[in-house]
């Protein structure tokens, strides 16, 4: 009995070529996907780390700003303001004006924070950028309290509130559960932890 080969070698060759093309294209796609994922991870994780560091720094920045004012700082502020802008009058309190001057020494930190906002917004989103905006809002409240108390005329509960914004009672190393600024910063740190970078493998198994 004679058997005839019925394999269509031309069709088989075309099929194998198609499979090879598909496998090559798949390999290229997966390679590109892995490269893009790793690049995105690197960019996002770097910005996320800077976000966390900047927010953690705010705890120590405000601790320095809100510590008790020394006599030498008050005298230096009075001398600086009188030499540049003249006498502010008998009602002006240089003790409180010194807090704004102290804040000027943290200018490098505030510039770092401002420059970080666009990157955070672009790579991590609005919620992450809002955390930095809230720190800026605390800074503005601090400066406003310094100005209002320095210029005088504030009495009663408002004065007590402004004074509590400028000066904290507890140790700078510990959070005061009754302190508005401390509670706000503690929450910001907690919220920032949500953006802590995940390990690279996490993005490949999603």
PDB file of N, CA, C and O in Angstrom, residues 36-110:
ATOM      1  N   UNK A  36       9.247  50.579  30.056  1.00  0.00           N
ATOM      2  CA  UNK A  36       8.398  51.727  30.394  1.00  0.00           C
ATOM      3  C   UNK A  36       7.966  51.666  31.856  1.00  0.00           C
ATOM      4  O   UNK A  36       7.965  52.687  32.561  1.00  0.00           O
ATOM      5  N   UNK A  37       7.615  50.452  32.321  1.00  0.00           N
ATOM      6  CA  UNK A  37       7.202  50.293  33.715  1.00  0.00           C
ATOM      7  C   UNK A  37       8.339  50.645  34.662  1.00  0.00           C
ATOM      8  O   UNK A  37       8.148  51.354  35.657  1.00  0.00           O
ATOM      9  N   UNK A  38       9.544  50.180  34.342  1.00  0.00           N
ATOM     10  CA  UNK A  38      10.695  50.455  35.197  1.00  0.00           C
ATOM     11  C   UNK A  38      11.043  51.939  35.191  1.00  0.00           C
ATOM     12  O   UNK A  38      11.372  52.508  36.236  1.00  0.00           O
ATOM     13  N   UNK A  39      10.946  52.562  34.026  1.00  0.00           N
ATOM     14  CA  UNK A  39      11.246  53.990  33.948  1.00  0.00           C
ATOM     15  C   UNK A  39      10.219  54.799  34.746  1.00  0.00           C
ATOM     16  O   UNK A  39      10.584  55.709  35.491  1.00  0.00           O
ATOM     17  N   UNK A  40       8.931  54.463  34.577  1.00  0.00           N
ATOM     18  CA  UNK A  40       7.876  55.153  35.314  1.00  0.00           C
ATOM     19  C   UNK A  40       8.055  54.956  36.812  1.00  0.00           C
ATOM     20  O   UNK A  40       7.885  55.888  37.609  1.00  0.00           O
ATOM     21  N   UNK A  41       8.407  53.726  37.190  1.00  0.00           N
ATOM     22  CA  UNK A  41       8.622  53.425  38.604  1.00  0.00           C
ATOM     23  C   UNK A  41       9.759  54.279  39.163  1.00  0.00           C
ATOM     24  O   UNK A  41       9.652  54.839  40.261  1.00  0.00           O
ATOM     25  N   UNK A  42      10.859  54.368  38.421  1.00  0.00           N
ATOM     26  CA  UNK A  42      12.011  55.141  38.883  1.00  0.00           C
ATOM     27  C   UNK A  42      11.645  56.610  39.088  1.00  0.00           C
ATOM     28  O   UNK A  42      11.982  57.213  40.116  1.00  0.00           O
ATOM     29  N   UNK A  43      10.937  57.192  38.126  1.00  0.00           N
ATOM     30  CA  UNK A  43      10.553  58.600  38.209  1.00  0.00           C
ATOM     31  C   UNK A  43       9.581  58.836  39.364  1.00  0.00           C
ATOM     32  O   UNK A  43       9.751  59.771  40.159  1.00  0.00           O
ATOM     33  N   UNK A  44       8.557  57.998  39.458  1.00  0.00           N
ATOM     34  CA  UNK A  44       7.545  58.182  40.492  1.00  0.00           C
ATOM     35  C   UNK A  44       8.099  57.919  41.884  1.00  0.00           C
ATOM     36  O   UNK A  44       7.786  58.651  42.834  1.00  0.00           O
ATOM     37  N   UNK A  45       8.926  56.895  42.017  1.00  0.00           N
ATOM     38  CA  UNK A  45       9.466  56.571  43.338  1.00  0.00           C
ATOM     39  C   UNK A  45      10.411  57.664  43.827  1.00  0.00           C
ATOM     40  O   UNK A  45      10.426  57.983  45.018  1.00  0.00           O
ATOM     41  N   UNK A  46      11.173  58.257  42.917  1.00  0.00           N
ATOM     42  CA  UNK A  46      12.082  59.332  43.303  1.00  0.00           C
ATOM     43  C   UNK A  46      11.306  60.546  43.816  1.00  0.00           C
ATOM     44  O   UNK A  46      11.654  61.138  44.847  1.00  0.00           O
ATOM     45  N   UNK A  47      10.249  60.918  43.093  1.00  0.00           N
ATOM     46  CA  UNK A  47       9.432  62.065  43.517  1.00  0.00           C
ATOM     47  C   UNK A  47       8.688  61.745  44.808  1.00  0.00           C
ATOM     48  O   UNK A  47       8.556  62.593  45.688  1.00  0.00           O
ATOM     49  N   UNK A  48       8.218  60.510  44.943  1.00  0.00           N
ATOM     50  CA  UNK A  48       7.512  60.108  46.162  1.00  0.00           C
ATOM     51  C   UNK A  48       8.433  60.189  47.382  1.00  0.00           C
ATOM     52  O   UNK A  48       8.023  60.621  48.466  1.00  0.00           O
ATOM     53  N   UNK A  49       9.695  59.791  47.214  1.00  0.00           N
ATOM     54  CA  UNK A  49      10.664  59.872  48.307  1.00  0.00           C
ATOM     55  C   UNK A  49      10.891  61.325  48.704  1.00  0.00           C
ATOM     56  O   UNK A  49      10.948  61.658  49.894  1.00  0.00           O
ATOM     57  N   UNK A  50      11.019  62.194  47.709  1.00  0.00           N
ATOM     58  CA  UNK A  50      11.229  63.617  47.995  1.00  0.00           C
ATOM     59  C   UNK A  50      10.008  64.222  48.683  1.00  0.00           C
ATOM     60  O   UNK A  50      10.133  65.082  49.563  1.00  0.00           O
ATOM     61  N   UNK A  51       8.817  63.764  48.278  1.00  0.00           N
ATOM     62  CA  UNK A  51       7.584  64.226  48.929  1.00  0.00           C
ATOM     63  C   UNK A  51       7.597  63.855  50.402  1.00  0.00           C
ATOM     64  O   UNK A  51       7.338  64.707  51.275  1.00  0.00           O
ATOM     65  N   UNK A  52       7.911  62.601  50.705  1.00  0.00           N
ATOM     66  CA  UNK A  52       7.934  62.139  52.093  1.00  0.00           C
ATOM     67  C   UNK A  52       8.973  62.896  52.915  1.00  0.00           C
ATOM     68  O   UNK A  52       8.700  63.334  54.036  1.00  0.00           O
ATOM     69  N   UNK A  53      10.162  63.060  52.352  1.00  0.00           N
ATOM     70  CA  UNK A  53      11.228  63.757  53.071  1.00  0.00           C
ATOM     71  C   UNK A  53      10.836  65.197  53.360  1.00  0.00           C
ATOM     72  O   UNK A  53      11.035  65.709  54.470  1.00  0.00           O
ATOM     73  N   UNK A  54      10.261  65.868  52.365  1.00  0.00           N
ATOM     74  CA  UNK A  54       9.863  67.271  52.534  1.00  0.00           C
ATOM     75  C   UNK A  54       8.799  67.433  53.605  1.00  0.00           C
ATOM     76  O   UNK A  54       8.849  68.367  54.414  1.00  0.00           O
ATOM     77  N   UNK A  55       7.839  66.522  53.636  1.00  0.00           N
ATOM     78  CA  UNK A  55       6.775  66.614  54.641  1.00  0.00           C
ATOM     79  C   UNK A  55       7.310  66.270  56.029  1.00  0.00           C
ATOM     80  O   UNK A  55       6.964  66.919  57.020  1.00  0.00           O
ATOM     81  N   UNK A  56       8.174  65.267  56.115  1.00  0.00           N
ATOM     82  CA  UNK A  56       8.780  64.954  57.416  1.00  0.00           C
ATOM     83  C   UNK A  56       9.631  66.129  57.911  1.00  0.00           C
ATOM     84  O   UNK A  56       9.695  66.411  59.107  1.00  0.00           O
ATOM     85  N   UNK A  57      10.302  66.814  56.983  1.00  0.00           N
ATOM     86  CA  UNK A  57      11.120  67.976  57.358  1.00  0.00           C
ATOM     87  C   UNK A  57      10.274  69.075  57.992  1.00  0.00           C
ATOM     88  O   UNK A  57      10.752  69.815  58.854  1.00  0.00           O
ATOM     89  N   UNK A  58       9.021  69.196  57.531  1.00  0.00           N
ATOM     90  CA  UNK A  58       8.162  70.277  58.036  1.00  0.00           C
ATOM     91  C   UNK A  58       7.996  70.188  59.548  1.00  0.00           C
ATOM     92  O   UNK A  58       7.854  71.210  60.228  1.00  0.00           O
ATOM     93  N   UNK A  59       8.005  68.979  60.092  1.00  0.00           N
ATOM     94  CA  UNK A  59       7.894  68.798  61.547  1.00  0.00           C
ATOM     95  C   UNK A  59       9.027  69.521  62.260  1.00  0.00           C
ATOM     96  O   UNK A  59       8.814  70.224  63.255  1.00  0.00           O
ATOM     97  N   UNK A  60      10.241  69.379  61.738  1.00  0.00           N
ATOM     98  CA  UNK A  60      11.404  69.975  62.385  1.00  0.00           C
ATOM     99  C   UNK A  60      11.528  71.467  62.074  1.00  0.00           C
ATOM    100  O   UNK A  60      11.988  72.244  62.901  1.00  0.00           O
ATOM    101  N   UNK A  61      11.086  71.860  60.863  1.00  0.00           N
ATOM    102  CA  UNK A  61      11.099  73.278  60.505  1.00  0.00           C
ATOM    103  C   UNK A  61      10.178  74.057  61.433  1.00  0.00           C
ATOM    104  O   UNK A  61      10.568  75.075  62.020  1.00  0.00           O
ATOM    105  N   UNK A  62       8.950  73.582  61.604  1.00  0.00           N
ATOM    106  CA  UNK A  62       8.003  74.287  62.468  1.00  0.00           C
ATOM    107  C   UNK A  62       8.392  74.183  63.938  1.00  0.00           C
ATOM    108  O   UNK A  62       8.092  75.089  64.726  1.00  0.00           O
ATOM    109  N   UNK A  63       9.072  73.110  64.312  1.00  0.00           N
ATOM    110  CA  UNK A  63       9.560  73.007  65.695  1.00  0.00           C
ATOM    111  C   UNK A  63      10.583  74.104  65.972  1.00  0.00           C
ATOM    112  O   UNK A  63      10.582  74.713  67.051  1.00  0.00           O
ATOM    113  N   UNK A  64      11.445  74.359  64.990  1.00  0.00           N
ATOM    114  CA  UNK A  64      12.427  75.442  65.153  1.00  0.00           C
ATOM    115  C   UNK A  64      11.735  76.807  65.155  1.00  0.00           C
ATOM    116  O   UNK A  64      12.062  77.681  65.963  1.00  0.00           O
ATOM    117  N   UNK A  65      10.794  76.971  64.247  1.00  0.00           N
ATOM    118  CA  UNK A  65      10.109  78.260  64.134  1.00  0.00           C
ATOM    119  C   UNK A  65       9.316  78.594  65.390  1.00  0.00           C
ATOM    120  O   UNK A  65       9.249  79.759  65.806  1.00  0.00           O
ATOM    121  N   UNK A  66       8.726  77.588  66.000  1.00  0.00           N
ATOM    122  CA  UNK A  66       7.770  77.825  67.076  1.00  0.00           C
ATOM    123  C   UNK A  66       8.363  77.633  68.467  1.00  0.00           C
ATOM    124  O   UNK A  66       7.627  77.615  69.458  1.00  0.00           O
ATOM    125  N   UNK A  67       9.668  77.502  68.557  1.00  0.00           N
ATOM    126  CA  UNK A  67      10.298  77.413  69.878  1.00  0.00           C
ATOM    127  C   UNK A  67      10.352  78.810  70.505  1.00  0.00           C
ATOM    128  O   UNK A  67      10.180  79.825  69.824  1.00  0.00           O
ATOM    129  N   UNK A  68      10.576  78.848  71.806  1.00  0.00           N
ATOM    130  CA  UNK A  68      10.606  80.127  72.530  1.00  0.00           C
ATOM    131  C   UNK A  68      11.661  81.061  71.931  1.00  0.00           C
ATOM    132  O   UNK A  68      12.756  80.626  71.572  1.00  0.00           O
ATOM    133  N   UNK A  69      11.306  82.330  71.827  1.00  0.00           N
ATOM    134  CA  UNK A  69      12.197  83.319  71.239  1.00  0.00           C
ATOM    135  C   UNK A  69      13.242  83.786  72.254  1.00  0.00           C
ATOM    136  O   UNK A  69      12.912  84.102  73.391  1.00  0.00           O
ATOM    137  N   UNK A  70      14.503  83.819  71.834  1.00  0.00           N
ATOM    138  CA  UNK A  70      15.573  84.269  72.729  1.00  0.00           C
ATOM    139  C   UNK A  70      15.675  85.796  72.711  1.00  0.00           C
ATOM    140  O   UNK A  70      15.249  86.459  71.762  1.00  0.00           O
ATOM    141  N   UNK A  71      16.262  86.337  73.755  1.00  0.00           N
ATOM    142  CA  UNK A  71      16.438  87.784  73.865  1.00  0.00           C
ATOM    143  C   UNK A  71      17.335  88.314  72.744  1.00  0.00           C
ATOM    144  O   UNK A  71      17.073  89.382  72.178  1.00  0.00           O
ATOM    145  N   UNK A  72      18.364  87.558  72.396  1.00  0.00           N
ATOM    146  CA  UNK A  72      19.297  88.010  71.353  1.00  0.00           C
ATOM    147  C   UNK A  72      18.598  88.076  69.990  1.00  0.00           C
ATOM    148  O   UNK A  72      18.888  88.974  69.184  1.00  0.00           O
ATOM    149  N   UNK A  73      17.676  87.154  69.728  1.00  0.00           N
ATOM    150  CA  UNK A  73      16.925  87.176  68.464  1.00  0.00           C
ATOM    151  C   UNK A  73      16.024  88.400  68.399  1.00  0.00           C
ATOM    152  O   UNK A  73      15.890  89.035  67.346  1.00  0.00           O
ATOM    153  N   UNK A  74      15.393  88.732  69.509  1.00  0.00           N
ATOM    154  CA  UNK A  74      14.509  89.908  69.555  1.00  0.00           C
ATOM    155  C   UNK A  74      15.317  91.178  69.327  1.00  0.00           C
ATOM    156  O   UNK A  74      14.917  92.057  68.544  1.00  0.00           O
ATOM    157  N   UNK A  75      16.459  91.284  69.967  1.00  0.00           N
ATOM    158  CA  UNK A  75      17.308  92.472  69.818  1.00  0.00           C
ATOM    159  C   UNK A  75      17.820  92.599  68.389  1.00  0.00           C
ATOM    160  O   UNK A  75      17.876  93.712  67.837  1.00  0.00           O
ATOM    161  N   UNK A  76      18.183  91.468  67.767  1.00  0.00           N
ATOM    162  CA  UNK A  76      18.669  91.498  66.391  1.00  0.00           C
ATOM    163  C   UNK A  76      17.552  91.923  65.430  1.00  0.00           C
ATOM    164  O   UNK A  76      17.794  92.679  64.478  1.00  0.00           O
ATOM    165  N   UNK A  77      16.340  91.480  65.691  1.00  0.00           N
ATOM    166  CA  UNK A  77      15.197  91.859  64.848  1.00  0.00           C
ATOM    167  C   UNK A  77      14.893  93.342  64.995  1.00  0.00           C
ATOM    168  O   UNK A  77      14.653  94.039  63.996  1.00  0.00           O
ATOM    169  N   UNK A  78      14.907  93.832  66.221  1.00  0.00           N
ATOM    170  CA  UNK A  78      14.640  95.249  66.458  1.00  0.00           C
ATOM    171  C   UNK A  78      15.688  96.117  65.754  1.00  0.00           C
ATOM    172  O   UNK A  78      15.343  97.121  65.100  1.00  0.00           O
ATOM    173  N   UNK A  79      16.923  95.735  65.853  1.00  0.00           N
ATOM    174  CA  UNK A  79      18.004  96.499  65.210  1.00  0.00           C
ATOM    175  C   UNK A  79      17.846  96.486  63.691  1.00  0.00           C
ATOM    176  O   UNK A  79      17.999  97.519  63.024  1.00  0.00           O
ATOM    177  N   UNK A  80      17.522  95.302  63.141  1.00  0.00           N
ATOM    178  CA  UNK A  80      17.377  95.175  61.682  1.00  0.00           C
ATOM    179  C   UNK A  80      16.210  96.003  61.153  1.00  0.00           C
ATOM    180  O   UNK A  80      16.339  96.721  60.153  1.00  0.00           O
ATOM    181  N   UNK A  81      15.078  95.930  61.831  1.00  0.00           N
ATOM    182  CA  UNK A  81      13.889  96.650  61.359  1.00  0.00           C
ATOM    183  C   UNK A  81      14.048  98.168  61.505  1.00  0.00           C
ATOM    184  O   UNK A  81      13.650  98.922  60.615  1.00  0.00           O
ATOM    185  N   UNK A  82      14.635  98.589  62.600  1.00  0.00           N
ATOM    186  CA  UNK A  82      14.811 100.035  62.807  1.00  0.00           C
ATOM    187  C   UNK A  82      15.807 100.636  61.822  1.00  0.00           C
ATOM    188  O   UNK A  82      15.637 101.770  61.364  1.00  0.00           O
ATOM    189  N   UNK A  83      16.811  99.864  61.473  1.00  0.00           N
ATOM    190  CA  UNK A  83      17.828 100.378  60.551  1.00  0.00           C
ATOM    191  C   UNK A  83      17.326 100.411  59.105  1.00  0.00           C
ATOM    192  O   UNK A  83      17.776 101.227  58.299  1.00  0.00           O
ATOM    193  N   UNK A  84      16.385  99.536  58.781  1.00  0.00           N
ATOM    194  CA  UNK A  84      15.915  99.460  57.395  1.00  0.00           C
ATOM    195  C   UNK A  84      14.598 100.193  57.157  1.00  0.00           C
ATOM    196  O   UNK A  84      14.369 100.749  56.090  1.00  0.00           O
ATOM    197  N   UNK A  85      13.736 100.215  58.166  1.00  0.00           N
ATOM    198  CA  UNK A  85      12.405 100.791  57.955  1.00  0.00           C
ATOM    199  C   UNK A  85      12.021 101.828  58.993  1.00  0.00           C
ATOM    200  O   UNK A  85      10.899 102.356  58.959  1.00  0.00           O
ATOM    201  N   UNK A  86      12.891 102.077  59.956  1.00  0.00           N
ATOM    202  CA  UNK A  86      12.576 103.092  60.949  1.00  0.00           C
ATOM    203  C   UNK A  86      11.853 102.520  62.156  1.00  0.00           C
ATOM    204  O   UNK A  86      11.614 101.317  62.257  1.00  0.00           O
ATOM    205  N   UNK A  87      11.486 103.405  63.069  1.00  0.00           N
ATOM    206  CA  UNK A  87      10.813 102.993  64.297  1.00  0.00           C
ATOM    207  C   UNK A  87       9.334 102.726  64.015  1.00  0.00           C
ATOM    208  O   UNK A  87       8.657 103.510  63.350  1.00  0.00           O
ATOM    209  N   UNK A  88       8.834 101.625  64.533  1.00  0.00           N
ATOM    210  CA  UNK A  88       7.441 101.245  64.300  1.00  0.00           C
ATOM    211  C   UNK A  88       6.503 101.784  65.378  1.00  0.00           C
ATOM    212  O   UNK A  88       5.304 101.533  65.333  1.00  0.00           O
ATOM    213  N   UNK A  89       7.029 102.480  66.354  1.00  0.00           N
ATOM    214  CA  UNK A  89       6.178 103.044  67.399  1.00  0.00           C
ATOM    215  C   UNK A  89       6.209 102.215  68.665  1.00  0.00           C
ATOM    216  O   UNK A  89       6.711 101.090  68.702  1.00  0.00           O
ATOM    217  N   UNK A  90       5.645 102.791  69.725  1.00  0.00           N
ATOM    218  CA  UNK A  90       5.707 102.167  71.047  1.00  0.00           C
ATOM    219  C   UNK A  90       4.848 100.906  71.157  1.00  0.00           C
ATOM    220  O   UNK A  90       5.086 100.063  72.024  1.00  0.00           O
ATOM    221  N   UNK A  91       3.825 100.772  70.312  1.00  0.00           N
ATOM    222  CA  UNK A  91       2.941  99.608  70.389  1.00  0.00           C
ATOM    223  C   UNK A  91       3.467  98.387  69.625  1.00  0.00           C
ATOM    224  O   UNK A  91       2.903  97.294  69.741  1.00  0.00           O
ATOM    225  N   UNK A  92       4.517  98.599  68.850  1.00  0.00           N
ATOM    226  CA  UNK A  92       5.043  97.491  68.052  1.00  0.00           C
ATOM    227  C   UNK A  92       5.836  96.547  68.949  1.00  0.00           C
ATOM    228  O   UNK A  92       6.678  96.964  69.731  1.00  0.00           O
ATOM    229  N   UNK A  93       5.546  95.247  68.826  1.00  0.00           N
ATOM    230  CA  UNK A  93       6.180  94.244  69.680  1.00  0.00           C
ATOM    231  C   UNK A  93       7.201  93.456  68.852  1.00  0.00           C
ATOM    232  O   UNK A  93       6.843  92.596  68.046  1.00  0.00           O
ATOM    233  N   UNK A  94       8.477  93.751  69.077  1.00  0.00           N
ATOM    234  CA  UNK A  94       9.543  93.114  68.303  1.00  0.00           C
ATOM    235  C   UNK A  94       9.709  91.629  68.654  1.00  0.00           C
ATOM    236  O   UNK A  94      10.297  90.883  67.887  1.00  0.00           O
ATOM    237  N   UNK A  95       9.174  91.228  69.796  1.00  0.00           N
ATOM    238  CA  UNK A  95       9.243  89.801  70.150  1.00  0.00           C
ATOM    239  C   UNK A  95       8.517  88.954  69.109  1.00  0.00           C
ATOM    240  O   UNK A  95       9.005  87.899  68.699  1.00  0.00           O
ATOM    241  N   UNK A  96       7.355  89.417  68.709  1.00  0.00           N
ATOM    242  CA  UNK A  96       6.566  88.654  67.740  1.00  0.00           C
ATOM    243  C   UNK A  96       7.076  88.852  66.310  1.00  0.00           C
ATOM    244  O   UNK A  96       6.983  87.947  65.477  1.00  0.00           O
ATOM    245  N   UNK A  97       7.600  90.045  66.028  1.00  0.00           N
ATOM    246  CA  UNK A  97       8.167  90.284  64.698  1.00  0.00           C
ATOM    247  C   UNK A  97       9.364  89.376  64.441  1.00  0.00           C
ATOM    248  O   UNK A  97       9.649  89.010  63.298  1.00  0.00           O
ATOM    249  N   UNK A  98      10.045  88.994  65.514  1.00  0.00           N
ATOM    250  CA  UNK A  98      11.227  88.137  65.381  1.00  0.00           C
ATOM    251  C   UNK A  98      10.883  86.762  64.819  1.00  0.00           C
ATOM    252  O   UNK A  98      11.724  86.114  64.190  1.00  0.00           O
ATOM    253  N   UNK A  99       9.639  86.329  65.007  1.00  0.00           N
ATOM    254  CA  UNK A  99       9.246  85.017  64.474  1.00  0.00           C
ATOM    255  C   UNK A  99       9.230  85.020  62.944  1.00  0.00           C
ATOM    256  O   UNK A  99       9.627  84.050  62.309  1.00  0.00           O
ATOM    257  N   UNK A 100       8.785  86.111  62.374  1.00  0.00           N
ATOM    258  CA  UNK A 100       8.790  86.204  60.909  1.00  0.00           C
ATOM    259  C   UNK A 100      10.227  86.235  60.396  1.00  0.00           C
ATOM    260  O   UNK A 100      10.546  85.643  59.360  1.00  0.00           O
ATOM    261  N   UNK A 101      11.095  86.932  61.118  1.00  0.00           N
ATOM    262  CA  UNK A 101      12.507  86.952  60.739  1.00  0.00           C
ATOM    263  C   UNK A 101      13.139  85.573  60.841  1.00  0.00           C
ATOM    264  O   UNK A 101      13.961  85.186  60.003  1.00  0.00           O
ATOM    265  N   UNK A 102      12.722  84.818  61.851  1.00  0.00           N
ATOM    266  CA  UNK A 102      13.214  83.456  61.999  1.00  0.00           C
ATOM    267  C   UNK A 102      12.787  82.594  60.811  1.00  0.00           C
ATOM    268  O   UNK A 102      13.536  81.747  60.328  1.00  0.00           O
ATOM    269  N   UNK A 103      11.568  82.824  60.340  1.00  0.00           N
ATOM    270  CA  UNK A 103      11.050  82.063  59.199  1.00  0.00           C
ATOM    271  C   UNK A 103      11.856  82.341  57.929  1.00  0.00           C
ATOM    272  O   UNK A 103      11.999  81.463  57.064  1.00  0.00           O
ATOM    273  N   UNK A 104      12.381  83.553  57.792  1.00  0.00           N
ATOM    274  CA  UNK A 104      13.169  83.907  56.618  1.00  0.00           C
ATOM    275  C   UNK A 104      14.428  83.033  56.524  1.00  0.00           C
ATOM    276  O   UNK A 104      14.936  82.788  55.429  1.00  0.00           O
ATOM    277  N   UNK A 105      14.911  82.550  57.658  1.00  0.00           N
ATOM    278  CA  UNK A 105      16.102  81.712  57.662  1.00  0.00           C
ATOM    279  C   UNK A 105      15.817  80.316  57.105  1.00  0.00           C
ATOM    280  O   UNK A 105      16.743  79.564  56.810  1.00  0.00           O
ATOM    281  N   UNK A 106      14.529  79.980  57.003  1.00  0.00           N
ATOM    282  CA  UNK A 106      14.136  78.681  56.439  1.00  0.00           C
ATOM    283  C   UNK A 106      13.799  78.807  54.956  1.00  0.00           C
ATOM    284  O   UNK A 106      13.145  77.936  54.380  1.00  0.00           O
ATOM    285  N   UNK A 107      14.289  79.881  54.342  1.00  0.00           N
ATOM    286  CA  UNK A 107      13.937  80.171  52.952  1.00  0.00           C
ATOM    287  C   UNK A 107      14.304  79.028  52.004  1.00  0.00           C
ATOM    288  O   UNK A 107      13.562  78.733  51.061  1.00  0.00           O
ATOM    289  N   UNK A 108      15.409  78.362  52.243  1.00  0.00           N
ATOM    290  CA  UNK A 108      15.842  77.262  51.380  1.00  0.00           C
ATOM    291  C   UNK A 108      14.813  76.124  51.387  1.00  0.00           C
ATOM    292  O   UNK A 108      14.519  75.534  50.343  1.00  0.00           O
ATOM    293  N   UNK A 109      14.281  75.837  52.573  1.00  0.00           N
ATOM    294  CA  UNK A 109      13.266  74.779  52.673  1.00  0.00           C
ATOM    295  C   UNK A 109      12.008  75.158  51.902  1.00  0.00           C
ATOM    296  O   UNK A 109      11.439  74.330  51.175  1.00  0.00           O
ATOM    297  N   UNK A 110      11.564  76.401  52.043  1.00  0.00           N
ATOM    298  CA  UNK A 110      10.326  76.823  51.374  1.00  0.00           C
ATOM    299  C   UNK A 110      10.484  76.832  49.857  1.00  0.00           C
ATOM    300  O   UNK A 110       9.545  76.501  49.130  1.00  0.00           O
TER     301      UNK A 110
END
